Amino acid sequence: MNTVKTGTHDFVVVANRLPVDRVTLEDGTAAWRTSPGGLVSALHPLMQASTGAWVGWHGAENEVLEPFHEDSIDLVPVPLSSADVRLYYEGFSNSTLWPLYHDVIVPPEFHRTWWVAYREVNARFARAAAGTAAPGATVWVHDYQLQLVPKMLRDLRPDLTIGYFDHIPFPSTDLFAQLPWRSRILEGLLGADLIGFQRASDTANFLTSVKRFLGLTPRKGEVRRPGSGRSSRAQTHPISIDAAKIADLAASPAVQDRARQIREELGNPETVLLGVDRLDYTKGIRHRLKAYAELLEDRALSVGQACLLQIASPSREKVDSYQQLREEVEGTVGRINGEYDSLAHTAVRYLHHSYPTEEMVALYLAADVMLVTPLRDGMNLVAKEYVQARFDGGGRLVLSEFAGAADQLGSAVIVNPHDIDGLKASILEAVNMEPTEAKRRLVSMRRNVQDHDVARWSRHFLTSLQETQDDDASPHAGGPGATGTPGRGAR
């Protein structure tokens, strides 16, 4: 008999982080501020419309907080110790799973102590969610840090409707085979009624791994567990952005003034090329810098005529591979500028900072060519933000075929970033593109982004999750209603 204490929330989101950041006000007191990001924007209205709660870590190590209410959402903090952060987050999540799921650009490490910590922290998140959700509630689990939570939660609360969304790629079967705990991960994910992925190839990789390592045969994306009376479905649900917010900011006179100021600060070059990335080895920053340096060396571009503005926001600075990447990128930028800078102009303006959304939109408006060239990426929302911001039709997008966004933004200049000669040619194609052709491509891409924004993504996922319950007619049927709005299921 299920003895887990139930909660009162009809809709529960479970993610590694809560959707708030702790800030210090001018008077010195601490407060919480809603985090920027598409996921928060998409789910906030749903939580307000139902009795919603968000389960996640609040960002501080070795601190236990009671549940609290902020910006119309009930927040349930899950504590993490310094050891948890080191072993579960920096270790298994970001030094085992992240490189494995991103085509082994950096070799993954497999340590049993990391796995033990990952399993224990996932169990902690599952217990917190189980104690928060009302009978028959919908629980939506997010991302690779919590892949064991769906099954753990299913074991604790079989009455729940459970969805899971994977924000990063899912690896090919041959790569996934390296993971010693591959079957446990797959079983964890199959605890969900619906498992969502960014690209059709990710969905196919997952289903192939289920067949190979669990011996289960999926049929039309559905995996049935013999004797369990239930099934799980894997579907493709590409995430998007808050298109209306980006459009509103791009239309703001203050943001437009800031865009003009940015170009002036760069010396008013003919062409501003922009890269905006987390400082991560998956983002292809080194390949981009190499291609740009060779264009300067070939005199296909010249300093003053062109300037590359590279934003690289800090990321996982305690992980060795990220420390090494930062040294390599900053060393490369220094060599390029040392060779090609003039007194009046710089070749590469490199900024190792994070910026608020308003500043990002100003950067998009200032850039003639956006370079989004990851070696592997689940989606890459920067590409969609740039397209949406350029209401004037003047921007050009160079986009890696290995980013999920390439499936939706096919009118971009699509490139294989491993091919440096091809990357150089693509950059020149974008720089020299006729304005009418650039506008035609941009209009097509903007229409796609506007028609498939983040609110539609969340609605479609939750509607699909409800359909799994309707079709199965299972005892734990419940969750979002016909319109995708979460609510209590049948008791």
Short mmCIF file of C-alpha atoms in Angstrom, two decimals:
data_model
loop_
_atom_site.label_atom_id
_atom_site.label_comp_id
_atom_site.label_asym_id
_atom_site.label_seq_id
_atom_site.Cartn_x
_atom_site.Cartn_y
_atom_site.Cartn_z
CA MET A 1 0.00 0.00 0.00
CA ASN A 2 1.26 3.48 -0.84
CA THR A 3 2.15 5.22 2.44
CA VAL A 4 3.78 8.31 0.93
CA LYS A 5 2.18 11.50 2.19
CA THR A 6 0.53 13.36 -0.69
CA GLY A 7 0.53 17.10 -1.28
CA THR A 8 -2.01 19.59 -2.59
CA HIS A 9 -0.56 20.69 -5.92
CA ASP A 10 -2.23 19.63 -9.16
CA PHE A 11 0.76 20.48 -11.34
CA VAL A 12 4.37 19.99 -10.26
CA VAL A 13 7.52 20.84 -12.20
CA VAL A 14 10.74 19.10 -11.15
CA ALA A 15 14.02 20.56 -12.38
CA ASN A 16 17.58 20.78 -11.11
CA ARG A 17 17.15 24.49 -10.28
CA LEU A 18 14.27 26.53 -8.93
CA PRO A 19 13.09 29.33 -11.25
CA VAL A 20 14.42 32.04 -8.92
CA ASP A 21 17.78 33.58 -8.03
CA ARG A 22 18.69 35.05 -4.68
CA VAL A 23 19.65 38.74 -4.94
CA THR A 24 20.74 41.43 -2.49
CA LEU A 25 18.66 44.59 -2.51
CA GLU A 26 20.01 48.12 -2.09
CA ASP A 27 19.16 48.10 1.60
CA GLY A 28 21.25 44.94 2.07
CA THR A 29 18.36 42.54 2.50
CA ALA A 30 18.09 39.30 0.53
CA ALA A 31 15.24 38.66 -1.88
CA TRP A 32 14.28 36.31 -4.69
CA ARG A 33 14.07 37.29 -8.35
CA THR A 34 12.45 35.20 -11.09
CA SER A 35 15.11 33.72 -13.36
CA PRO A 36 15.06 34.65 -17.05
CA GLY A 37 14.43 31.86 -19.52
CA GLY A 38 11.90 30.30 -21.83
CA LEU A 39 10.99 27.40 -19.56
CA VAL A 40 9.92 29.74 -16.76
CA SER A 41 8.00 31.92 -19.22
CA ALA A 42 6.18 28.92 -20.65
CA LEU A 43 5.19 27.30 -17.38
CA HIS A 44 4.44 30.34 -15.25
CA PRO A 45 0.91 30.89 -16.68
CA LEU A 46 0.10 27.19 -16.30
CA MET A 47 1.14 27.26 -12.66
CA GLN A 48 -0.92 30.35 -12.00
CA ALA A 49 -3.97 28.72 -13.64
CA SER A 50 -3.68 25.62 -11.49
CA THR A 51 -2.35 24.80 -8.05
CA GLY A 52 1.26 24.67 -9.22
CA ALA A 53 4.57 24.02 -7.49
CA TRP A 54 8.19 23.86 -8.64
CA VAL A 55 10.64 21.43 -7.03
CA GLY A 56 14.36 22.18 -7.41
CA TRP A 57 17.64 23.24 -5.83
CA HIS A 58 17.80 26.90 -4.79
CA GLY A 59 21.48 27.32 -5.70
CA ALA A 60 23.23 27.47 -2.32
CA GLU A 61 25.24 24.56 -0.95
CA ASN A 62 24.75 23.17 2.56
CA GLU A 63 21.54 25.12 3.21
CA VAL A 64 18.10 23.74 4.01
CA LEU A 65 15.11 25.97 3.23
CA GLU A 66 11.44 25.45 3.88
CA PRO A 67 9.01 25.71 0.95
CA PHE A 68 8.14 29.31 0.10
CA HIS A 69 5.94 31.30 -2.27
CA GLU A 70 7.34 33.67 -4.88
CA ASP A 71 5.73 35.33 -7.92
CA SER A 72 2.53 33.24 -7.72
CA ILE A 73 4.40 29.92 -7.59
CA ASP A 74 4.95 27.61 -4.62
CA LEU A 75 8.62 26.67 -4.51
CA VAL A 76 9.92 23.49 -2.87
CA PRO A 77 13.71 23.65 -2.34
CA VAL A 78 15.72 20.42 -2.49
CA PRO A 79 18.95 20.80 -0.47
CA LEU A 80 22.33 19.88 -1.95
CA SER A 81 25.54 19.60 0.05
CA SER A 82 28.96 20.55 -1.27
CA ALA A 83 29.60 16.85 -1.83
CA ASP A 84 26.34 16.55 -3.80
CA VAL A 85 27.34 19.43 -6.06
CA ARG A 86 30.79 17.95 -6.61
CA LEU A 87 29.69 14.35 -7.23
CA TYR A 88 26.12 14.54 -8.58
CA TYR A 89 26.25 17.83 -10.51
CA GLU A 90 29.85 18.56 -11.51
CA GLY A 91 30.66 14.85 -11.57
CA PHE A 92 28.03 12.51 -12.98
CA SER A 93 25.77 15.10 -14.62
CA ASN A 94 28.44 17.25 -16.25
CA SER A 95 31.54 15.07 -16.52
CA THR A 96 29.80 11.78 -17.34
CA LEU A 97 26.42 12.42 -18.97
CA TRP A 98 27.03 15.80 -20.64
CA PRO A 99 30.08 14.75 -22.70
CA LEU A 100 28.60 11.32 -23.45
CA TYR A 101 25.35 12.86 -24.71
CA HIS A 102 27.27 15.42 -26.81
CA ASP A 103 29.11 12.95 -29.04
CA VAL A 104 32.13 12.52 -26.71
CA ILE A 105 33.69 15.82 -27.81
CA VAL A 106 35.44 15.52 -24.44
CA PRO A 107 35.88 11.97 -23.07
CA PRO A 108 33.30 11.16 -20.35
CA GLU A 109 34.48 9.86 -16.98
CA PHE A 110 32.81 6.90 -15.28
CA HIS A 111 33.11 6.80 -11.50
CA ARG A 112 30.95 4.65 -9.23
CA THR A 113 31.00 7.27 -6.47
CA TRP A 114 29.48 9.78 -8.91
CA TRP A 115 26.77 7.30 -9.86
CA VAL A 116 25.90 6.64 -6.22
CA ALA A 117 25.55 10.38 -5.60
CA TYR A 118 23.44 10.82 -8.75
CA ARG A 119 21.10 8.04 -7.64
CA GLU A 120 20.79 9.41 -4.11
CA VAL A 121 20.09 12.99 -5.24
CA ASN A 122 17.53 11.78 -7.79
CA ALA A 123 15.79 9.89 -4.99
CA ARG A 124 15.71 13.09 -2.93
CA PHE A 125 14.04 14.98 -5.79
CA ALA A 126 11.55 12.14 -6.29
CA ARG A 127 10.56 12.14 -2.62
CA ALA A 128 10.11 15.91 -2.66
CA ALA A 129 7.88 15.70 -5.73
CA ALA A 130 5.89 12.79 -4.27
CA GLY A 131 5.20 14.81 -1.13
CA THR A 132 4.15 17.88 -3.12
CA ALA A 133 1.80 16.41 -5.72
CA ALA A 134 -1.92 16.01 -5.06
CA PRO A 135 -3.66 12.70 -5.84
CA GLY A 136 -3.86 12.25 -9.60
CA ALA A 137 -1.63 15.27 -10.25
CA THR A 138 0.59 15.89 -13.27
CA VAL A 139 4.35 16.00 -12.67
CA TRP A 140 6.73 17.24 -15.36
CA VAL A 141 10.39 16.28 -14.83
CA HIS A 142 13.11 18.14 -16.74
CA ASP A 143 16.52 17.26 -18.10
CA TYR A 144 19.49 14.97 -17.83
CA GLN A 145 20.31 15.65 -14.19
CA LEU A 146 17.08 13.86 -13.14
CA GLN A 147 16.73 10.85 -15.44
CA LEU A 148 16.05 8.43 -12.58
CA VAL A 149 13.27 10.53 -11.07
CA PRO A 150 10.37 9.30 -13.29
CA LYS A 151 10.66 5.65 -12.18
CA MET A 152 11.43 6.55 -8.57
CA LEU A 153 8.38 8.80 -8.54
CA ARG A 154 6.26 6.14 -10.25
CA ASP A 155 7.22 3.64 -7.53
CA LEU A 156 6.30 6.14 -4.80
CA ARG A 157 3.14 7.50 -6.43
CA PRO A 158 1.59 5.24 -9.11
CA ASP A 159 -1.46 7.55 -9.22
CA LEU A 160 0.50 10.36 -10.91
CA THR A 161 0.71 11.35 -14.55
CA ILE A 162 4.42 11.82 -15.24
CA GLY A 163 6.11 13.57 -18.15
CA TYR A 164 9.83 13.96 -18.79
CA PHE A 165 11.58 16.31 -21.21
CA ASP A 166 15.20 15.96 -22.30
CA HIS A 167 16.70 19.37 -23.09
CA ILE A 168 19.95 17.99 -24.51
CA PRO A 169 20.66 15.44 -27.26
CA PHE A 170 20.20 11.74 -26.62
CA PRO A 171 23.25 9.83 -27.89
CA SER A 172 23.47 7.14 -30.51
CA THR A 173 23.26 3.58 -29.24
CA ASP A 174 26.97 2.96 -29.80
CA LEU A 175 27.88 5.94 -27.61
CA PHE A 176 25.22 5.22 -24.99
CA ALA A 177 26.59 1.66 -24.76
CA GLN A 178 29.66 3.04 -22.98
CA LEU A 179 27.63 4.04 -19.92
CA PRO A 180 27.93 1.34 -17.24
CA TRP A 181 24.49 2.27 -15.85
CA ARG A 182 22.74 2.50 -19.22
CA SER A 183 19.90 0.11 -18.34
CA ARG A 184 19.19 1.94 -15.08
CA ILE A 185 18.93 5.25 -16.94
CA LEU A 186 16.55 3.78 -19.51
CA GLU A 187 14.40 2.21 -16.81
CA GLY A 188 14.35 5.54 -14.99
CA LEU A 189 13.08 7.36 -18.07
CA LEU A 190 10.46 4.70 -18.79
CA GLY A 191 8.82 5.56 -15.48
CA ALA A 192 7.34 8.53 -17.36
CA ASP A 193 4.14 8.28 -19.39
CA LEU A 194 5.62 10.60 -22.02
CA ILE A 195 9.32 11.19 -22.75
CA GLY A 196 9.97 14.22 -24.94
CA PHE A 197 13.04 14.98 -27.04
CA GLN A 198 14.23 17.95 -29.11
CA ARG A 199 14.85 16.16 -32.42
CA ALA A 200 13.45 13.12 -34.19
CA SER A 201 16.97 11.63 -34.20
CA ASP A 202 17.10 11.86 -30.39
CA THR A 203 13.76 10.05 -30.10
CA ALA A 204 15.00 7.36 -32.47
CA ASN A 205 18.26 6.96 -30.53
CA PHE A 206 16.35 6.48 -27.29
CA LEU A 207 13.98 3.88 -28.74
CA THR A 208 16.85 1.98 -30.33
CA SER A 209 18.66 1.88 -26.99
CA VAL A 210 15.51 0.62 -25.26
CA LYS A 211 15.32 -2.27 -27.71
CA ARG A 212 19.03 -3.09 -27.54
CA PHE A 213 19.65 -2.82 -23.80
CA LEU A 214 16.25 -3.67 -22.29
CA GLY A 215 15.02 -6.12 -24.90
CA LEU A 216 11.73 -4.24 -25.33
CA THR A 217 10.33 -3.64 -28.82
CA PRO A 218 8.84 -0.16 -29.29
CA ARG A 219 5.88 0.16 -31.63
CA LYS A 220 5.20 3.58 -33.13
CA GLY A 221 7.11 5.22 -30.31
CA GLU A 222 5.31 3.29 -27.57
CA VAL A 223 7.09 0.98 -25.14
CA ARG A 224 4.97 -1.50 -23.20
CA ARG A 225 6.30 -3.25 -20.11
CA PRO A 226 4.95 -6.84 -20.02
CA GLY A 227 2.77 -7.45 -16.98
CA SER A 228 2.81 -3.83 -15.84
CA GLY A 229 -0.44 -2.71 -17.48
CA ARG A 230 1.16 0.56 -18.56
CA SER A 231 3.28 1.97 -21.35
CA SER A 232 5.57 4.89 -22.08
CA ARG A 233 5.71 6.97 -25.25
CA ALA A 234 8.67 8.77 -26.76
CA GLN A 235 7.91 11.80 -28.93
CA THR A 236 9.66 14.77 -30.49
CA HIS A 237 8.71 18.15 -29.01
CA PRO A 238 11.25 20.83 -30.03
CA ILE A 239 11.41 23.64 -27.50
CA SER A 240 11.24 27.32 -28.48
CA ILE A 241 11.37 30.86 -27.08
CA ASP A 242 9.06 33.53 -25.69
CA ALA A 243 8.65 35.11 -29.13
CA ALA A 244 6.39 37.95 -27.99
CA LYS A 245 8.84 39.08 -25.30
CA ILE A 246 11.76 39.19 -27.73
CA ALA A 247 9.68 41.08 -30.30
CA ASP A 248 8.57 43.65 -27.72
CA LEU A 249 12.16 44.26 -26.60
CA ALA A 250 13.37 44.58 -30.19
CA ALA A 251 10.73 47.26 -30.82
CA SER A 252 11.81 49.26 -27.74
CA PRO A 253 13.47 52.61 -28.61
CA ALA A 254 15.84 52.17 -25.66
CA VAL A 255 17.00 48.78 -26.93
CA GLN A 256 17.39 50.12 -30.47
CA ASP A 257 19.45 53.06 -29.16
CA ARG A 258 21.64 50.61 -27.28
CA ALA A 259 22.17 48.61 -30.49
CA ARG A 260 23.42 51.72 -32.29
CA GLN A 261 25.69 52.49 -29.35
CA ILE A 262 27.19 48.97 -29.49
CA ARG A 263 28.13 49.45 -33.15
CA GLU A 264 29.73 52.80 -32.33
CA GLU A 265 31.72 51.22 -29.49
CA LEU A 266 33.02 48.64 -31.99
CA GLY A 267 34.21 51.41 -34.31
CA ASN A 268 31.24 51.22 -36.72
CA PRO A 269 32.56 48.36 -38.86
CA GLU A 270 30.73 47.48 -42.06
CA THR A 271 29.88 44.02 -40.70
CA VAL A 272 29.43 42.95 -37.09
CA LEU A 273 29.59 39.19 -36.61
CA LEU A 274 28.20 37.92 -33.31
CA GLY A 275 28.63 34.73 -31.34
CA VAL A 276 26.70 34.21 -28.09
CA ASP A 277 27.40 31.01 -26.20
CA ARG A 278 27.98 29.50 -22.83
CA LEU A 279 31.71 28.82 -22.58
CA ASP A 280 31.29 25.13 -23.37
CA TYR A 281 33.28 22.80 -25.57
CA THR A 282 30.10 21.76 -27.40
CA LYS A 283 29.54 25.28 -28.79
CA GLY A 284 32.28 25.25 -31.43
CA ILE A 285 33.86 28.53 -30.31
CA ARG A 286 37.40 27.36 -31.15
CA HIS A 287 36.34 26.28 -34.65
CA ARG A 288 34.61 29.64 -35.18
CA LEU A 289 37.70 31.59 -34.11
CA LYS A 290 39.91 29.48 -36.37
CA ALA A 291 37.68 30.11 -39.38
CA TYR A 292 37.53 33.85 -38.68
CA ALA A 293 41.31 34.09 -38.22
CA GLU A 294 41.87 32.35 -41.55
CA LEU A 295 39.45 34.76 -43.27
CA LEU A 296 41.58 37.63 -41.94
CA GLU A 297 44.75 35.85 -43.00
CA ASP A 298 43.32 35.25 -46.49
CA ARG A 299 42.25 38.92 -46.60
CA ALA A 300 38.72 37.83 -47.41
CA LEU A 301 37.80 39.99 -44.41
CA SER A 302 39.75 42.85 -42.87
CA VAL A 303 39.75 44.50 -39.46
CA GLY A 304 37.70 47.67 -39.65
CA GLN A 305 35.56 46.18 -42.36
CA ALA A 306 34.52 43.37 -39.98
CA CYS A 307 34.55 42.71 -36.26
CA LEU A 308 33.70 39.51 -34.40
CA LEU A 309 31.95 40.11 -31.09
CA GLN A 310 32.11 36.91 -29.04
CA ILE A 311 30.07 36.66 -25.84
CA ALA A 312 31.08 33.62 -23.76
CA SER A 313 29.11 33.42 -20.53
CA PRO A 314 30.77 31.63 -17.60
CA SER A 315 29.90 27.96 -17.24
CA ARG A 316 30.90 25.16 -14.83
CA GLU A 317 34.09 26.92 -13.88
CA LYS A 318 35.07 24.25 -11.35
CA VAL A 319 35.21 21.52 -14.02
CA ASP A 320 38.75 20.97 -15.40
CA SER A 321 37.74 20.71 -19.07
CA TYR A 322 35.96 24.07 -18.85
CA GLN A 323 38.97 25.74 -17.22
CA GLN A 324 41.17 24.43 -20.03
CA LEU A 325 38.68 25.62 -22.67
CA ARG A 326 38.68 29.14 -21.25
CA GLU A 327 42.46 29.28 -21.39
CA GLU A 328 42.48 28.06 -24.99
CA VAL A 329 39.76 30.48 -26.16
CA GLU A 330 41.28 33.50 -24.45
CA GLY A 331 44.73 32.57 -25.77
CA THR A 332 43.36 32.29 -29.31
CA VAL A 333 41.60 35.66 -29.05
CA GLY A 334 44.83 37.25 -27.83
CA ARG A 335 46.81 35.84 -30.76
CA ILE A 336 44.23 37.00 -33.33
CA ASN A 337 44.08 40.50 -31.89
CA GLY A 338 47.85 40.69 -31.50
CA GLU A 339 48.30 39.95 -35.20
CA TYR A 340 45.39 41.81 -36.79
CA ASP A 341 44.30 44.68 -34.49
CA SER A 342 44.90 48.29 -35.47
CA LEU A 343 44.92 51.34 -33.21
CA ALA A 344 41.40 52.20 -34.38
CA HIS A 345 39.79 48.75 -34.61
CA THR A 346 39.84 45.34 -32.98
CA ALA A 347 39.51 41.99 -34.71
CA VAL A 348 37.72 40.16 -31.90
CA ARG A 349 35.90 41.76 -28.98
CA TYR A 350 35.70 38.96 -26.42
CA LEU A 351 33.49 39.29 -23.33
CA HIS A 352 33.37 36.61 -20.64
CA HIS A 353 30.09 37.79 -19.08
CA SER A 354 26.41 37.02 -18.85
CA TYR A 355 23.96 39.71 -19.91
CA PRO A 356 20.27 40.41 -19.26
CA THR A 357 17.76 39.77 -22.02
CA GLU A 358 17.45 43.48 -22.91
CA GLU A 359 21.19 43.68 -23.64
CA MET A 360 21.09 40.44 -25.61
CA VAL A 361 18.36 41.78 -27.87
CA ALA A 362 20.39 44.96 -28.42
CA LEU A 363 23.34 42.78 -29.42
CA TYR A 364 21.13 40.88 -31.87
CA LEU A 365 19.99 44.16 -33.45
CA ALA A 366 23.60 45.35 -33.70
CA ALA A 367 24.83 42.19 -35.44
CA ASP A 368 24.71 41.79 -39.21
CA VAL A 369 25.65 38.10 -39.05
CA MET A 370 24.85 35.70 -36.21
CA LEU A 371 27.20 32.72 -35.90
CA VAL A 372 25.56 29.76 -34.16
CA THR A 373 27.99 26.93 -34.87
CA PRO A 374 27.85 24.31 -32.09
CA LEU A 375 29.42 20.91 -32.60
CA ARG A 376 26.36 19.39 -30.92
CA ASP A 377 23.36 21.09 -29.35
CA GLY A 378 19.94 19.98 -28.20
CA MET A 379 18.23 23.06 -29.64
CA ASN A 380 20.09 26.39 -29.29
CA LEU A 381 17.56 29.07 -28.48
CA VAL A 382 19.97 31.92 -29.30
CA ALA A 383 19.38 31.20 -32.99
CA LYS A 384 15.62 31.56 -32.53
CA GLU A 385 16.00 34.71 -30.43
CA TYR A 386 18.16 36.34 -33.10
CA VAL A 387 15.67 35.54 -35.85
CA GLN A 388 12.78 36.89 -33.80
CA ALA A 389 14.63 40.07 -32.83
CA ARG A 390 15.45 41.01 -36.42
CA PHE A 391 12.06 42.44 -37.33
CA ASP A 392 13.83 44.70 -39.85
CA GLY A 393 14.79 41.73 -42.02
CA GLY A 394 18.43 42.76 -41.96
CA GLY A 395 20.06 39.89 -40.12
CA ARG A 396 21.72 36.77 -41.49
CA LEU A 397 22.09 33.52 -39.58
CA VAL A 398 24.87 30.95 -39.99
CA LEU A 399 23.64 27.81 -38.24
CA SER A 400 25.25 24.47 -37.50
CA GLU A 401 23.47 21.43 -38.86
CA PHE A 402 24.18 19.78 -35.49
CA ALA A 403 21.93 22.22 -33.57
CA GLY A 404 18.33 21.17 -33.06
CA ALA A 405 17.26 24.60 -34.33
CA ALA A 406 18.44 23.60 -37.83
CA ASP A 407 15.35 21.39 -38.12
CA GLN A 408 13.10 24.46 -37.84
CA LEU A 409 15.32 27.19 -39.32
CA GLY A 410 16.21 25.63 -42.65
CA SER A 411 16.47 29.02 -44.38
CA ALA A 412 19.62 29.84 -42.43
CA VAL A 413 23.04 29.32 -43.99
CA ILE A 414 23.48 25.74 -42.76
CA VAL A 415 27.04 24.61 -42.07
CA ASN A 416 29.11 21.72 -40.75
CA PRO A 417 31.35 23.49 -38.18
CA HIS A 418 33.94 20.70 -38.35
CA ASP A 419 34.57 21.73 -41.96
CA ILE A 420 36.66 24.88 -41.49
CA ASP A 421 36.78 25.67 -45.22
CA GLY A 422 33.02 25.20 -45.41
CA LEU A 423 32.54 27.39 -42.33
CA LYS A 424 34.66 30.13 -43.91
CA ALA A 425 32.65 29.95 -47.13
CA SER A 426 29.38 30.10 -45.16
CA ILE A 427 30.50 33.17 -43.22
CA LEU A 428 31.42 34.93 -46.47
CA GLU A 429 28.10 33.88 -48.03
CA ALA A 430 26.27 35.51 -45.13
CA VAL A 431 28.44 38.64 -45.14
CA ASN A 432 27.93 39.16 -48.89
CA MET A 433 24.29 38.06 -49.11
CA GLU A 434 22.02 40.38 -51.08
CA PRO A 435 19.59 42.26 -48.78
CA THR A 436 16.51 40.94 -50.59
CA GLU A 437 17.70 37.35 -50.20
CA ALA A 438 18.59 37.90 -46.54
CA LYS A 439 15.14 39.35 -45.86
CA ARG A 440 13.40 36.49 -47.65
CA ARG A 441 15.20 33.93 -45.52
CA LEU A 442 14.64 35.85 -42.30
CA VAL A 443 10.92 36.32 -42.87
CA SER A 444 10.53 32.58 -43.36
CA MET A 445 12.43 31.77 -40.16
CA ARG A 446 10.60 34.41 -38.09
CA ARG A 447 7.27 32.97 -39.18
CA ASN A 448 8.35 29.54 -37.93
CA VAL A 449 9.49 30.91 -34.56
CA GLN A 450 6.30 32.90 -34.07
CA ASP A 451 4.07 29.97 -35.00
CA HIS A 452 5.97 27.59 -32.71
CA ASP A 453 6.79 29.59 -29.59
CA VAL A 454 7.51 28.22 -26.13
CA ALA A 455 3.90 28.49 -24.98
CA ARG A 456 2.81 26.27 -27.88
CA TRP A 457 5.60 23.84 -27.01
CA SER A 458 4.38 23.43 -23.44
CA ARG A 459 0.73 23.13 -24.52
CA HIS A 460 1.53 20.46 -27.08
CA PHE A 461 3.64 18.47 -24.67
CA LEU A 462 1.01 18.51 -21.93
CA THR A 463 -1.76 17.69 -24.40
CA SER A 464 0.27 14.71 -25.64
CA LEU A 465 0.80 13.68 -22.04
CA GLN A 466 -2.95 13.72 -21.46
CA GLU A 467 -3.47 11.64 -24.59
CA THR A 468 -1.24 8.89 -23.20
CA GLN A 469 -3.65 8.63 -20.30
CA ASP A 470 -6.77 8.73 -22.45
CA ASP A 471 -5.45 6.00 -24.72
CA ASP A 472 -4.21 3.75 -21.94
CA ALA A 473 -7.27 4.36 -19.71
CA SER A 474 -4.91 3.47 -16.88
CA PRO A 475 -5.74 3.67 -13.16
CA HIS A 476 -3.49 6.69 -12.73
CA ALA A 477 -5.07 8.67 -15.57
CA GLY A 478 -5.07 12.37 -14.92
CA GLY A 479 -3.12 15.52 -15.57
CA PRO A 480 -3.68 18.31 -18.05
CA GLY A 481 -7.09 18.70 -19.57
CA ALA A 482 -7.96 18.75 -23.26
CA THR A 483 -6.44 22.20 -23.71
CA GLY A 484 -3.18 21.25 -22.04
CA THR A 485 -3.94 23.02 -18.78
CA PRO A 486 -2.88 20.89 -15.82
CA GLY A 487 -5.53 19.72 -13.45
CA ARG A 488 -6.49 16.83 -11.26
CA GLY A 489 -7.21 13.52 -12.84
CA ALA A 490 -9.82 10.92 -12.02
CA ARG A 491 -9.62 9.46 -8.55
#
